[in-house]
Short mmCIF file of C-alpha atoms in Angstrom, two decimals:
data_model
loop_
_atom_site.label_atom_id
_atom_site.label_comp_id
_atom_site.label_asym_id
_atom_site.label_seq_id
_atom_site.Cartn_x
_atom_site.Cartn_y
_atom_site.Cartn_z
CA GLN A 1 141.04 -117.76 -39.20
CA SER A 2 143.11 -120.79 -38.10
CA GLY A 3 146.70 -121.18 -39.07
CA HIS A 4 148.27 -123.99 -41.35
CA TYR A 5 149.32 -127.25 -39.98
CA GLY A 6 153.10 -127.98 -39.96
CA ARG A 7 154.66 -131.03 -41.63
CA GLY A 8 155.87 -133.93 -39.67
CA THR A 9 154.97 -135.05 -36.45
CA GLY A 10 155.53 -132.77 -33.61
CA ILE A 11 153.82 -131.27 -30.86
CA ASP A 12 151.19 -128.86 -31.39
CA GLY A 13 152.65 -125.49 -32.09
CA SER A 14 151.60 -122.29 -30.49
CA PRO A 15 148.82 -120.37 -32.16
CA GLY A 16 149.95 -118.40 -35.15
CA ARG A 17 149.79 -114.66 -35.38
CA ALA A 18 146.61 -113.03 -36.45
CA GLY A 19 146.34 -112.78 -40.19
CA ASN A 20 145.92 -109.54 -42.09
CA ALA A 21 142.43 -108.22 -42.61
CA GLY A 22 140.74 -109.76 -45.56
CA ALA A 23 139.49 -107.90 -48.57
CA ASN A 24 135.90 -106.54 -48.51
CA GLY A 25 133.41 -109.08 -49.43
CA ALA A 26 131.10 -108.76 -52.41
CA LYS A 27 127.80 -106.97 -51.91
CA GLY A 28 125.28 -109.25 -50.44
CA ASN A 29 121.86 -109.92 -51.90
CA ALA A 30 118.94 -107.81 -50.76
CA GLY A 31 117.54 -108.98 -47.51
CA ALA A 32 113.99 -110.08 -47.06
CA ALA A 33 111.39 -107.40 -46.18
CA GLY A 34 111.50 -106.60 -42.48
CA ASN A 35 108.53 -106.71 -40.19
CA PRO A 36 106.42 -103.50 -39.92
CA GLY A 37 107.92 -101.05 -37.48
CA ALA A 38 106.17 -99.90 -34.43
CA SER A 39 103.97 -96.75 -34.75
CA GLY A 40 106.02 -93.59 -34.38
CA SER A 41 105.14 -90.88 -31.91
CA PRO A 42 103.13 -87.81 -33.34
CA GLY A 43 105.29 -85.15 -35.01
CA GLU A 44 105.41 -81.47 -33.95
CA ARG A 45 102.76 -79.00 -35.35
CA GLY A 46 103.86 -77.59 -38.72
CA ALA A 47 104.06 -73.85 -39.48
CA ALA A 48 100.87 -72.09 -40.78
CA GLY A 49 100.47 -72.37 -44.55
CA ALA A 50 100.23 -69.34 -46.89
CA PRO A 51 96.69 -67.93 -47.35
CA GLY A 52 94.82 -69.76 -50.06
CA ALA A 53 93.47 -68.05 -53.17
CA ALA A 54 90.02 -66.42 -52.83
CA GLY A 55 87.30 -68.96 -53.30
CA ARG A 56 84.46 -68.57 -55.75
CA ALA A 57 81.34 -66.79 -54.57
CA GLY A 58 79.01 -69.24 -52.97
CA ALA A 59 75.45 -69.70 -54.09
CA LYS A 60 72.82 -67.45 -52.51
CA GLY A 61 71.76 -68.92 -49.20
CA ASN A 62 68.19 -69.60 -48.20
CA ALA A 63 66.32 -67.00 -46.22
CA GLY A 64 67.02 -67.30 -42.51
CA ASN A 65 64.39 -68.05 -39.91
CA PRO A 66 62.74 -65.09 -38.19
CA GLY A 67 64.74 -63.88 -35.22
CA ASN A 68 63.42 -63.85 -31.67
CA PRO A 69 61.68 -60.65 -30.55
CA GLY A 70 64.08 -58.05 -29.19
CA ALA A 71 64.05 -56.93 -25.60
CA THR A 72 62.00 -53.86 -24.72
CA GLY A 73 64.02 -50.67 -25.25
CA ASN A 74 64.60 -47.96 -22.64
CA ALA A 75 62.35 -44.92 -22.60
CA GLY A 76 63.46 -42.13 -24.96
CA ASN A 77 64.40 -38.58 -23.86
CA ALA A 78 61.74 -35.91 -23.77
CA GLY A 79 61.13 -34.27 -27.15
CA ALA A 80 61.63 -30.53 -27.85
CA ALA A 81 58.72 -28.16 -27.32
CA GLY A 82 56.26 -28.15 -30.23
CA LEU A 83 55.52 -25.08 -32.37
CA ARG A 84 52.92 -22.61 -31.16
CA GLY A 85 49.50 -23.71 -32.28
CA SER A 86 47.23 -21.51 -34.35
CA PRO A 87 44.60 -19.46 -32.43
CA GLY A 88 41.49 -21.39 -31.54
CA ALA A 89 38.06 -20.50 -32.79
CA PRO A 90 36.18 -17.82 -30.75
CA GLY A 91 34.27 -19.32 -27.87
CA ALA A 92 30.48 -18.99 -27.47
CA ARG A 93 29.08 -15.94 -25.66
CA GLY A 94 28.96 -16.52 -21.92
CA ASN A 95 25.91 -15.97 -19.70
CA ASN A 96 25.30 -12.56 -18.17
CA GLY A 97 27.07 -12.14 -14.88
CA ALA A 98 25.36 -11.15 -11.65
CA ALA A 99 24.93 -7.45 -10.84
CA GLY A 100 27.96 -5.98 -9.11
CA ASN A 101 27.96 -4.16 -5.78
CA SER A 102 27.55 -0.40 -5.69
CA GLY A 103 30.81 1.42 -6.14
CA SER A 104 32.25 3.93 -3.73
CA PRO A 105 31.79 7.63 -4.53
CA GLY A 106 34.14 8.90 -7.21
CA LYS A 107 36.75 11.58 -6.83
CA ASP A 108 36.38 15.07 -8.31
CA ALA A 109 36.36 14.67 -12.04
CA ILE A 110 38.97 16.33 -14.24
CA GLY A 111 37.60 18.69 -16.91
CA GLY A 112 36.65 16.85 -20.09
CA LEU A 113 38.08 17.51 -23.55
CA LYS A 114 36.76 20.41 -25.63
CA GLY A 115 33.91 19.33 -27.84
CA GLU A 116 33.93 19.71 -31.61
CA THR A 117 32.65 22.92 -33.21
CA GLY A 118 28.91 22.80 -33.76
CA SER A 119 27.24 23.41 -37.08
CA PRO A 120 26.40 27.05 -37.99
CA GLY A 121 23.13 28.32 -36.53
CA ALA A 122 20.27 29.74 -38.56
CA ASN A 123 20.48 33.32 -39.86
CA GLY A 124 19.28 35.91 -37.35
CA ARG A 125 16.54 38.40 -38.05
CA ASP A 126 17.31 41.67 -39.88
CA GLY A 127 18.33 44.48 -37.55
CA SER A 128 16.68 47.90 -37.54
CA ALA A 129 17.99 50.65 -39.87
CA GLY A 130 21.03 52.54 -38.52
CA ALA A 131 21.44 56.33 -38.31
CA PRO A 132 22.73 58.18 -41.47
CA GLY A 133 26.48 58.17 -41.75
CA ASN A 134 28.76 61.22 -41.95
CA ALA A 135 29.67 62.71 -45.35
CA GLY A 136 32.66 60.94 -46.96
CA SER A 137 35.91 62.72 -47.94
CA ALA A 138 36.56 63.80 -51.55
CA GLY A 139 37.60 60.91 -53.85
CA MET A 140 40.96 60.70 -55.82
CA ASN A 141 41.24 61.99 -59.37
CA GLY A 142 40.07 59.40 -61.91
CA SER A 143 42.34 58.01 -64.68
CA PRO A 144 42.35 59.89 -68.03
CA GLY A 145 39.38 59.09 -70.21
CA ARG A 146 39.79 57.07 -73.43
CA SER A 147 39.41 58.94 -76.69
CA ILE A 148 36.95 57.17 -78.98
CA PRO A 149 37.30 58.01 -82.73
CA GLY A 150 34.31 59.81 -84.14
CA PRO A 151 32.50 58.82 -87.32
CA PRO A 152 34.22 59.61 -90.71
CA GLY A 153 33.75 63.12 -92.03
CA PRO A 154 32.25 63.91 -95.44
CA MET A 155 34.37 63.32 -98.59
CA GLY A 156 36.54 66.28 -99.59
CA GLY A 157 36.57 67.87 -103.03
CA PRO A 158 39.08 66.98 -105.80
CA GLY A 159 42.63 68.09 -105.14
CA ALA A 160 44.84 70.12 -107.48
CA GLN A 161 46.48 68.21 -110.36
CA GLY A 162 49.85 66.79 -109.35
CA SER A 163 53.07 66.99 -111.37
CA ALA A 164 53.93 64.16 -113.79
CA GLY A 165 55.56 61.16 -112.12
CA PRO A 166 58.80 59.50 -113.30
CA ARG A 167 58.74 57.27 -116.35
CA GLY A 168 57.67 53.75 -115.47
CA PRO A 169 59.68 50.64 -116.37
CA ALA A 170 59.35 49.07 -119.78
CA GLY A 171 56.37 46.77 -120.14
CA ALA A 172 56.59 43.10 -120.89
CA PRO A 173 57.05 42.12 -124.55
CA GLY A 174 53.78 42.04 -126.48
CA ILE A 175 52.17 38.92 -127.83
CA GLY A 176 53.36 37.95 -131.30
CA GLY A 177 51.18 39.18 -134.21
CA LEU A 178 49.06 36.98 -136.41
CA LYS A 179 50.57 35.33 -139.49
CA GLY A 180 50.30 37.57 -142.53
CA VAL A 181 48.42 36.72 -145.72
CA GLN A 182 50.48 34.78 -148.25
CA GLY A 183 51.79 37.03 -151.04
CA PRO A 184 51.69 36.29 -154.76
CA ALA A 185 54.13 33.85 -156.27
CA GLY A 186 57.42 35.42 -157.39
CA ALA A 187 59.11 35.02 -160.76
CA ASN A 188 60.78 31.66 -161.34
CA LEU A 189 64.42 32.73 -161.63
CA GLY A 190 66.62 29.70 -160.95
CA ILE A 191 70.35 29.46 -161.24
CA GLU A 192 70.07 27.96 -164.67
CA ASN A 193 68.24 30.95 -166.21
CA CYS A 194 69.96 33.82 -164.32
CA PRO A 195 73.05 35.58 -165.73
CA GLY A 196 76.19 35.22 -163.64
CA GLY A 197 77.24 38.24 -161.59
CA ALA A 198 80.67 39.76 -161.19
CA LYS A 199 83.11 38.23 -158.72
CA GLY A 200 82.70 39.75 -155.27
CA GLU A 201 85.37 41.31 -153.06
CA PRO A 202 87.00 39.12 -150.40
CA GLY A 203 85.01 39.17 -147.13
CA LYS A 204 86.27 40.72 -143.91
CA SER A 205 87.89 38.60 -141.21
CA GLY A 206 85.41 37.08 -138.81
CA LEU A 207 85.13 37.99 -135.14
CA PRO A 208 87.19 35.96 -132.58
CA GLY A 209 85.35 32.87 -131.40
CA LYS A 210 84.22 32.40 -127.81
CA ALA A 211 86.64 30.83 -125.37
CA ALA A 212 86.26 27.06 -125.08
CA GLU A 213 84.70 25.76 -121.87
CA ASN A 214 87.00 24.01 -119.38
CA ILE A 215 85.40 20.56 -119.30
CA GLN A 216 87.04 17.99 -117.05
CA LEU A 217 86.11 14.33 -117.37
CA ASN A 218 85.99 12.62 -113.97
CA PRO A 219 88.39 14.98 -112.16
CA TYR A 220 90.24 14.02 -108.99
CA ILE A 221 88.93 15.41 -105.67
CA VAL A 222 91.78 15.52 -103.13
CA ALA A 223 92.50 16.95 -99.66
CA PHE A 224 95.61 18.68 -98.32
CA HIS A 225 96.46 19.31 -94.65
CA SER A 226 98.72 22.14 -93.51
CA GLN A 227 99.46 20.90 -89.94
CA LYS A 228 99.09 24.60 -89.09
CA ASN A 229 96.12 26.74 -88.01
CA VAL A 230 95.86 28.31 -91.49
CA ALA A 231 94.45 26.48 -94.52
CA PRO A 232 96.91 25.24 -97.19
CA LYS A 233 96.85 26.28 -100.84
CA CYS A 234 95.90 23.94 -103.66
CA LEU A 235 98.67 22.88 -106.04
CA GLU A 236 99.15 24.66 -109.37
CA GLY A 237 96.35 23.96 -111.80
CA MET A 238 93.89 22.90 -109.08
CA THR A 239 90.68 24.65 -108.01
CA GLU A 240 89.76 25.04 -104.32
CA LEU A 241 86.33 23.71 -103.30
CA TRP A 242 86.35 24.40 -99.55
CA THR A 243 88.56 24.70 -96.46
CA GLY A 244 88.08 23.28 -92.98
CA TYR A 245 89.52 21.26 -90.08
CA SER A 246 91.59 18.05 -90.39
CA PHE A 247 89.54 15.07 -89.16
CA MET A 248 91.25 11.67 -88.68
CA PHE A 249 88.99 9.05 -87.02
CA VAL A 250 86.34 8.37 -84.38
CA ASP A 251 86.33 5.70 -81.64
CA VAL A 252 82.85 4.87 -80.30
CA SER A 253 82.49 2.01 -77.79
CA LYS A 254 85.80 0.54 -79.06
CA ASN A 255 84.62 0.66 -82.71
CA VAL A 256 86.92 2.72 -84.96
CA ALA A 257 86.07 4.40 -88.27
CA GLY A 258 88.23 6.97 -90.02
CA GLN A 259 89.10 8.88 -93.18
CA SER A 260 92.28 8.75 -95.25
CA LEU A 261 94.10 12.08 -95.11
CA SER A 262 94.20 11.95 -98.93
CA ALA A 263 90.38 11.95 -99.23
CA PRO A 264 87.99 14.94 -99.03
CA GLY A 265 86.10 13.25 -96.17
CA SER A 266 89.04 14.11 -93.89
CA CYS A 267 88.38 17.87 -94.27
CA TRP A 268 85.33 18.98 -92.25
CA ARG A 269 84.06 22.50 -92.80
CA GLU A 270 83.50 22.93 -89.03
CA PHE A 271 85.17 21.59 -85.87
CA TYR A 272 82.85 19.51 -83.66
CA VAL A 273 83.55 18.04 -80.23
CA ASN A 274 80.35 15.94 -80.18
CA ASN A 275 79.89 14.66 -83.71
CA MET A 276 78.31 11.21 -83.41
CA MET A 277 74.98 9.78 -82.22
CA GLU A 278 74.45 6.11 -81.39
CA CYS A 279 71.13 4.82 -82.79
CA ARG A 280 69.35 1.59 -81.91
CA GLN A 281 65.98 0.16 -82.92
CA THR A 282 63.87 2.59 -80.92
CA PHE A 283 66.08 5.55 -79.93
CA CYS A 284 69.23 7.55 -80.68
CA THR A 285 71.48 9.03 -77.99
CA ASN A 286 74.83 10.63 -77.28
CA THR A 287 77.35 8.33 -75.67
CA LYS A 288 80.14 9.10 -73.21
CA ALA A 289 82.18 6.38 -74.94
CA GLU A 290 82.64 8.58 -78.04
CA TYR A 291 86.14 9.91 -78.81
CA SER A 292 86.97 11.82 -81.99
CA PHE A 293 90.54 12.47 -83.14
CA TRP A 294 91.75 15.39 -85.25
CA LEU A 295 95.14 16.15 -86.82
CA SER A 296 96.84 18.70 -84.59
CA THR A 297 99.16 21.55 -85.49
CA ALA A 298 102.75 20.30 -85.76
CA ILE A 299 105.17 21.09 -82.96
CA GLU A 300 107.12 24.27 -83.71
CA ASP A 301 110.89 24.69 -83.37
CA SER A 302 110.60 26.58 -80.09
CA MET A 303 108.05 24.17 -78.58
CA THR A 304 108.13 20.98 -76.50
CA HIS A 305 105.25 18.67 -75.63
CA ASP A 306 104.60 20.87 -72.57
CA SER A 307 103.67 23.73 -74.92
CA TYR A 308 100.34 22.10 -75.79
CA PRO A 309 97.30 22.53 -73.52
CA GLN A 310 96.94 19.53 -71.22
CA SER A 311 93.14 19.49 -71.19
CA THR A 312 90.81 22.28 -72.24
CA SER A 313 87.03 22.71 -72.28
CA TYR A 314 85.84 23.67 -75.75
CA ALA A 315 82.77 25.33 -74.24
CA GLU A 316 84.97 27.62 -72.12
CA ASP A 317 87.66 28.53 -74.67
CA PRO A 318 86.86 27.43 -78.26
CA GLU A 319 89.44 29.75 -79.82
CA LEU A 320 92.27 28.22 -77.78
CA VAL A 321 91.25 24.75 -78.94
CA LYS A 322 91.07 25.75 -82.61
CA ARG A 323 94.52 27.32 -82.36
CA PHE A 324 96.02 23.80 -82.10
CA ILE A 325 93.83 22.05 -84.75
CA SER A 326 95.25 21.59 -88.26
CA ARG A 327 93.45 23.21 -91.19
CA CYS A 328 92.81 21.64 -94.59
CA ALA A 329 91.66 22.37 -98.15
CA VAL A 330 89.74 20.25 -100.67
CA CYS A 331 90.76 20.76 -104.28
CA VAL A 332 89.63 19.53 -107.70
CA SER A 333 92.47 18.38 -109.93
CA ASP A 334 92.79 17.12 -113.50
CA TYR A 335 95.93 15.13 -112.70
CA LYS A 336 96.71 12.26 -110.36
CA LEU A 337 98.90 12.30 -107.24
CA MET A 338 101.00 9.42 -105.83
CA ALA A 339 103.33 9.05 -102.83
CA VAL A 340 106.73 7.35 -103.20
CA HIS A 341 108.66 6.30 -100.06
CA SER A 342 112.39 5.54 -99.75
CA TYR A 343 112.15 3.55 -96.47
CA THR A 344 115.46 5.22 -95.58
CA LYS A 345 116.63 8.53 -94.12
CA ASP A 346 117.23 9.83 -97.66
CA LEU A 347 114.73 11.10 -100.21
CA PRO A 348 113.72 8.58 -102.92
CA THR A 349 115.60 10.39 -105.72
CA THR A 350 116.29 7.19 -107.68
CA GLU A 351 112.62 6.23 -107.72
CA ALA A 352 111.60 9.78 -108.68
CA ALA A 353 114.09 9.81 -111.59
CA SER A 354 112.71 6.51 -112.88
CA LEU A 355 109.10 7.76 -112.69
CA SER A 356 110.00 11.00 -114.49
CA GLN A 357 110.61 8.93 -117.63
CA SER A 358 106.96 7.86 -117.47
CA GLY A 359 105.54 11.36 -117.27
CA TRP A 360 105.67 12.03 -113.50
CA GLU A 361 107.23 14.99 -111.70
CA ILE A 362 107.84 15.93 -108.05
CA ALA A 363 105.11 17.99 -106.39
CA TYR A 364 106.66 18.18 -102.88
CA SER A 365 108.66 16.16 -100.31
CA GLY A 366 107.81 15.04 -96.79
CA TYR A 367 108.04 12.37 -94.09
CA SER A 368 106.59 8.85 -94.25
CA PHE A 369 103.56 8.72 -91.92
CA SER A 370 101.83 5.37 -91.24
CA PHE A 371 99.02 5.73 -88.70
CA GLN A 372 97.92 7.21 -85.36
CA THR A 373 96.44 5.62 -82.24
CA GLY A 374 94.26 7.09 -79.53
CA ALA A 375 93.12 4.91 -76.62
CA GLY A 376 94.75 1.76 -78.00
CA ARG A 377 93.02 1.86 -81.40
CA GLY A 378 93.81 3.97 -84.43
CA PHE A 379 93.64 4.71 -88.15
CA GLY A 380 96.04 5.61 -90.96
CA SER A 381 96.53 6.26 -94.66
CA ALA A 382 97.50 3.95 -97.53
CA PHE A 383 101.16 4.38 -98.45
CA GLN A 384 100.37 5.15 -102.11
CA GLY A 385 98.15 8.07 -101.09
CA HIS A 386 99.67 11.53 -100.78
CA GLY A 387 98.20 11.77 -97.23
CA SER A 388 100.92 9.34 -96.05
CA CYS A 389 103.62 11.90 -96.94
CA LEU A 390 103.25 14.73 -94.40
CA LYS A 391 105.26 17.91 -94.94
CA LEU A 392 106.02 18.29 -91.20
CA PHE A 393 107.16 15.76 -88.59
CA SER A 394 105.58 16.05 -85.15
CA PRO A 395 105.63 13.50 -82.28
CA ILE A 396 102.37 15.09 -81.10
CA ASN A 397 100.03 14.50 -84.01
CA ILE A 398 96.43 14.43 -82.75
CA ALA A 399 93.86 16.16 -80.55
CA GLN A 400 91.25 14.01 -78.79
CA THR A 401 87.72 15.16 -77.95
CA ASN A 402 85.41 13.51 -75.41
CA GLY A 403 82.33 15.49 -74.50
CA GLN A 404 83.55 19.09 -74.19
CA ASP A 405 87.05 18.02 -73.11
CA VAL A 406 89.90 18.34 -75.64
CA ARG A 407 93.46 17.11 -75.00
CA TRP A 408 96.68 16.79 -77.00
CA VAL A 409 99.05 15.00 -74.61
CA SER A 410 98.43 11.48 -73.25
CA THR A 411 100.48 8.31 -72.77
CA ASN A 412 97.86 6.58 -74.96
CA PHE A 413 98.57 8.80 -78.00
CA LYS A 414 101.16 7.26 -80.36
CA SER A 415 102.04 8.17 -83.96
CA TYR A 416 103.78 5.66 -86.23
CA TRP A 417 106.31 6.61 -88.94
CA ILE A 418 108.44 4.58 -91.36
CA MET A 419 112.03 4.38 -90.14
CA ASP A 420 115.36 3.99 -91.92
CA TYR A 421 116.11 0.28 -92.18
CA SER A 422 119.66 0.51 -93.61
CA HIS A 423 121.29 0.58 -90.16
CA LEU A 424 119.80 -2.89 -89.52
CA ASP A 425 121.94 -4.52 -92.22
CA GLY A 426 123.83 -7.53 -90.87
CA MET A 427 121.44 -8.13 -87.97
CA ASN A 428 119.98 -11.60 -87.53
CA PRO A 429 116.25 -11.29 -88.30
CA TYR A 430 115.53 -14.21 -85.96
CA GLU A 431 116.99 -12.50 -82.92
CA ALA A 432 115.05 -10.29 -80.55
CA ALA A 433 113.44 -7.16 -81.98
CA TYR A 434 115.73 -4.17 -82.37
CA ASP A 435 114.94 -1.64 -79.63
CA GLU A 436 116.24 1.91 -79.68
CA ASP A 437 115.07 5.13 -78.02
CA TRP A 438 115.49 8.57 -79.53
CA SER A 439 114.61 11.72 -77.63
CA VAL A 440 112.41 14.16 -79.59
CA VAL A 441 111.83 16.72 -76.82
CA THR A 442 113.86 19.65 -78.19
CA LYS A 443 114.40 20.97 -81.72
CA GLN A 444 117.97 19.61 -81.70
CA ASP A 445 116.66 16.16 -80.70
CA ARG A 446 114.05 16.20 -83.45
CA ASP A 447 116.53 17.39 -86.10
CA ALA A 448 118.88 14.51 -85.23
CA PHE A 449 116.06 11.97 -85.39
CA ILE A 450 114.86 13.34 -88.75
CA ALA A 451 118.37 13.28 -90.24
CA LYS A 452 119.37 9.79 -89.07
CA ARG A 453 116.24 7.65 -88.64
CA LEU A 454 113.02 9.12 -90.12
CA GLY A 455 111.82 7.78 -93.51
CA LYS A 456 111.47 10.29 -96.36
CA CYS A 457 109.05 10.52 -99.30
CA TYR A 458 108.04 12.44 -102.44
CA VAL A 459 104.53 13.24 -103.68
CA MET A 460 104.55 12.85 -107.48
CA LYS A 461 102.05 14.24 -110.01
CA LYS A 462 101.35 13.50 -113.66
CA THR A 463 102.67 16.18 -116.01
CA LYS A 464 100.33 18.04 -118.35
CA LYS A 465 102.47 16.95 -121.29
CA ALA A 466 102.03 13.31 -120.38
CA ILE A 467 98.28 13.77 -120.11
CA ALA A 468 98.10 15.44 -123.54
CA LEU A 469 100.22 12.77 -125.23
CA ARG A 470 98.37 9.82 -123.77
CA GLY A 471 94.86 11.21 -124.44
CA PHE A 472 93.25 9.17 -121.69
CA TYR A 473 90.33 9.96 -119.45
CA TYR A 474 91.39 11.64 -116.24
CA ALA A 475 90.00 8.78 -114.14
CA ASP A 476 92.27 6.26 -115.86
CA PRO A 477 93.96 4.36 -112.96
CA ASP A 478 97.23 4.29 -114.93
CA ALA A 479 97.26 8.07 -115.27
#
């Protein structure tokens, strides 16, 4: 930038100082398009791209042209030996061979084997008669001769007259006689044309009438078990039908059938160790899987479980076996029996008092028995039946028979009794089961268990007065 000119006339001045930088100029207009640039040099190879997505399946290609024949392969290894062939057919007979040369002389021969026995020869001719033999010795005495009866002798004359025999028994009644001839008609003297007679004397008292027969309508047939080796007595007013042995149940091939101790079927007249046969469509047989169970005698005060025989053969000692089998009696009764249980250690006196107002009375007391098991299976009595109220408590309650073997003690044998539930008051019923062990080995142990834990019961019977007032049939279920 040039400086300003001065006024006036003078000599040219020296160049002025450089001015300050000017302000930025306005943006210029766009320039015209430049000429194409020269071709650039090739860029470096880019990195490999990511694998593309799988393409669609291509269309089926045309069949290819046949390939050229392959080269000849090498020789294979030798194969394994083949199986033995079957025998060939017999060959044709060959031609006769030429005669052989004479052999050399043989050595001394060894004796041959003994020949077989020849057939018998023909009978020889009869020989000439021999000289007479010497006289034989005297023979032995013969056996006594048999006496043969002779013919009958002639008939003898009449004997002397015998004395009169005893009087014979009375003969059978004679046949009734013929009907007699009808007599003449009597005079017609009716009440209306006969004079009245004098009043007669009072008659004598008649004879006592015959005793009335004791007729029972549908009586009760019941069984009682003593738990001893002597039969029990029937209750007052009952009539005994029979006595026997106390049968409980039978287990055959894991099938159980039994009898309630209240019913007469639980009292067998005889004791049997083999009492069942197994029958199928075509045969019947004994089975070794048969076990019968009988009520045993109750444990006595001086006894423990070791006092019972462990295992005894009935065939060898039947009396020993029967000594430990309970006896029973079957009775006919005209009144009903019923068991009442307290489910506590005390007798059900309140229940008995309530029933007495309805015509019931106590027959006897006992212990609440439920059921008995043998080899894992068992049988019992209904709680309303008097057979569920046993007079004696015994932890050993059965005898098992199998074949001839009889045993009383086994870990499989378990008896079940109702227990006192009052000591469980306050326990949570949803908690684990209450578990408690009581020893019953000695008499003192058993007495403590009976007093504190064992359920008690009464057997009740209908009174005769109640039966007379009600006037019902004896089989009435409400009796």
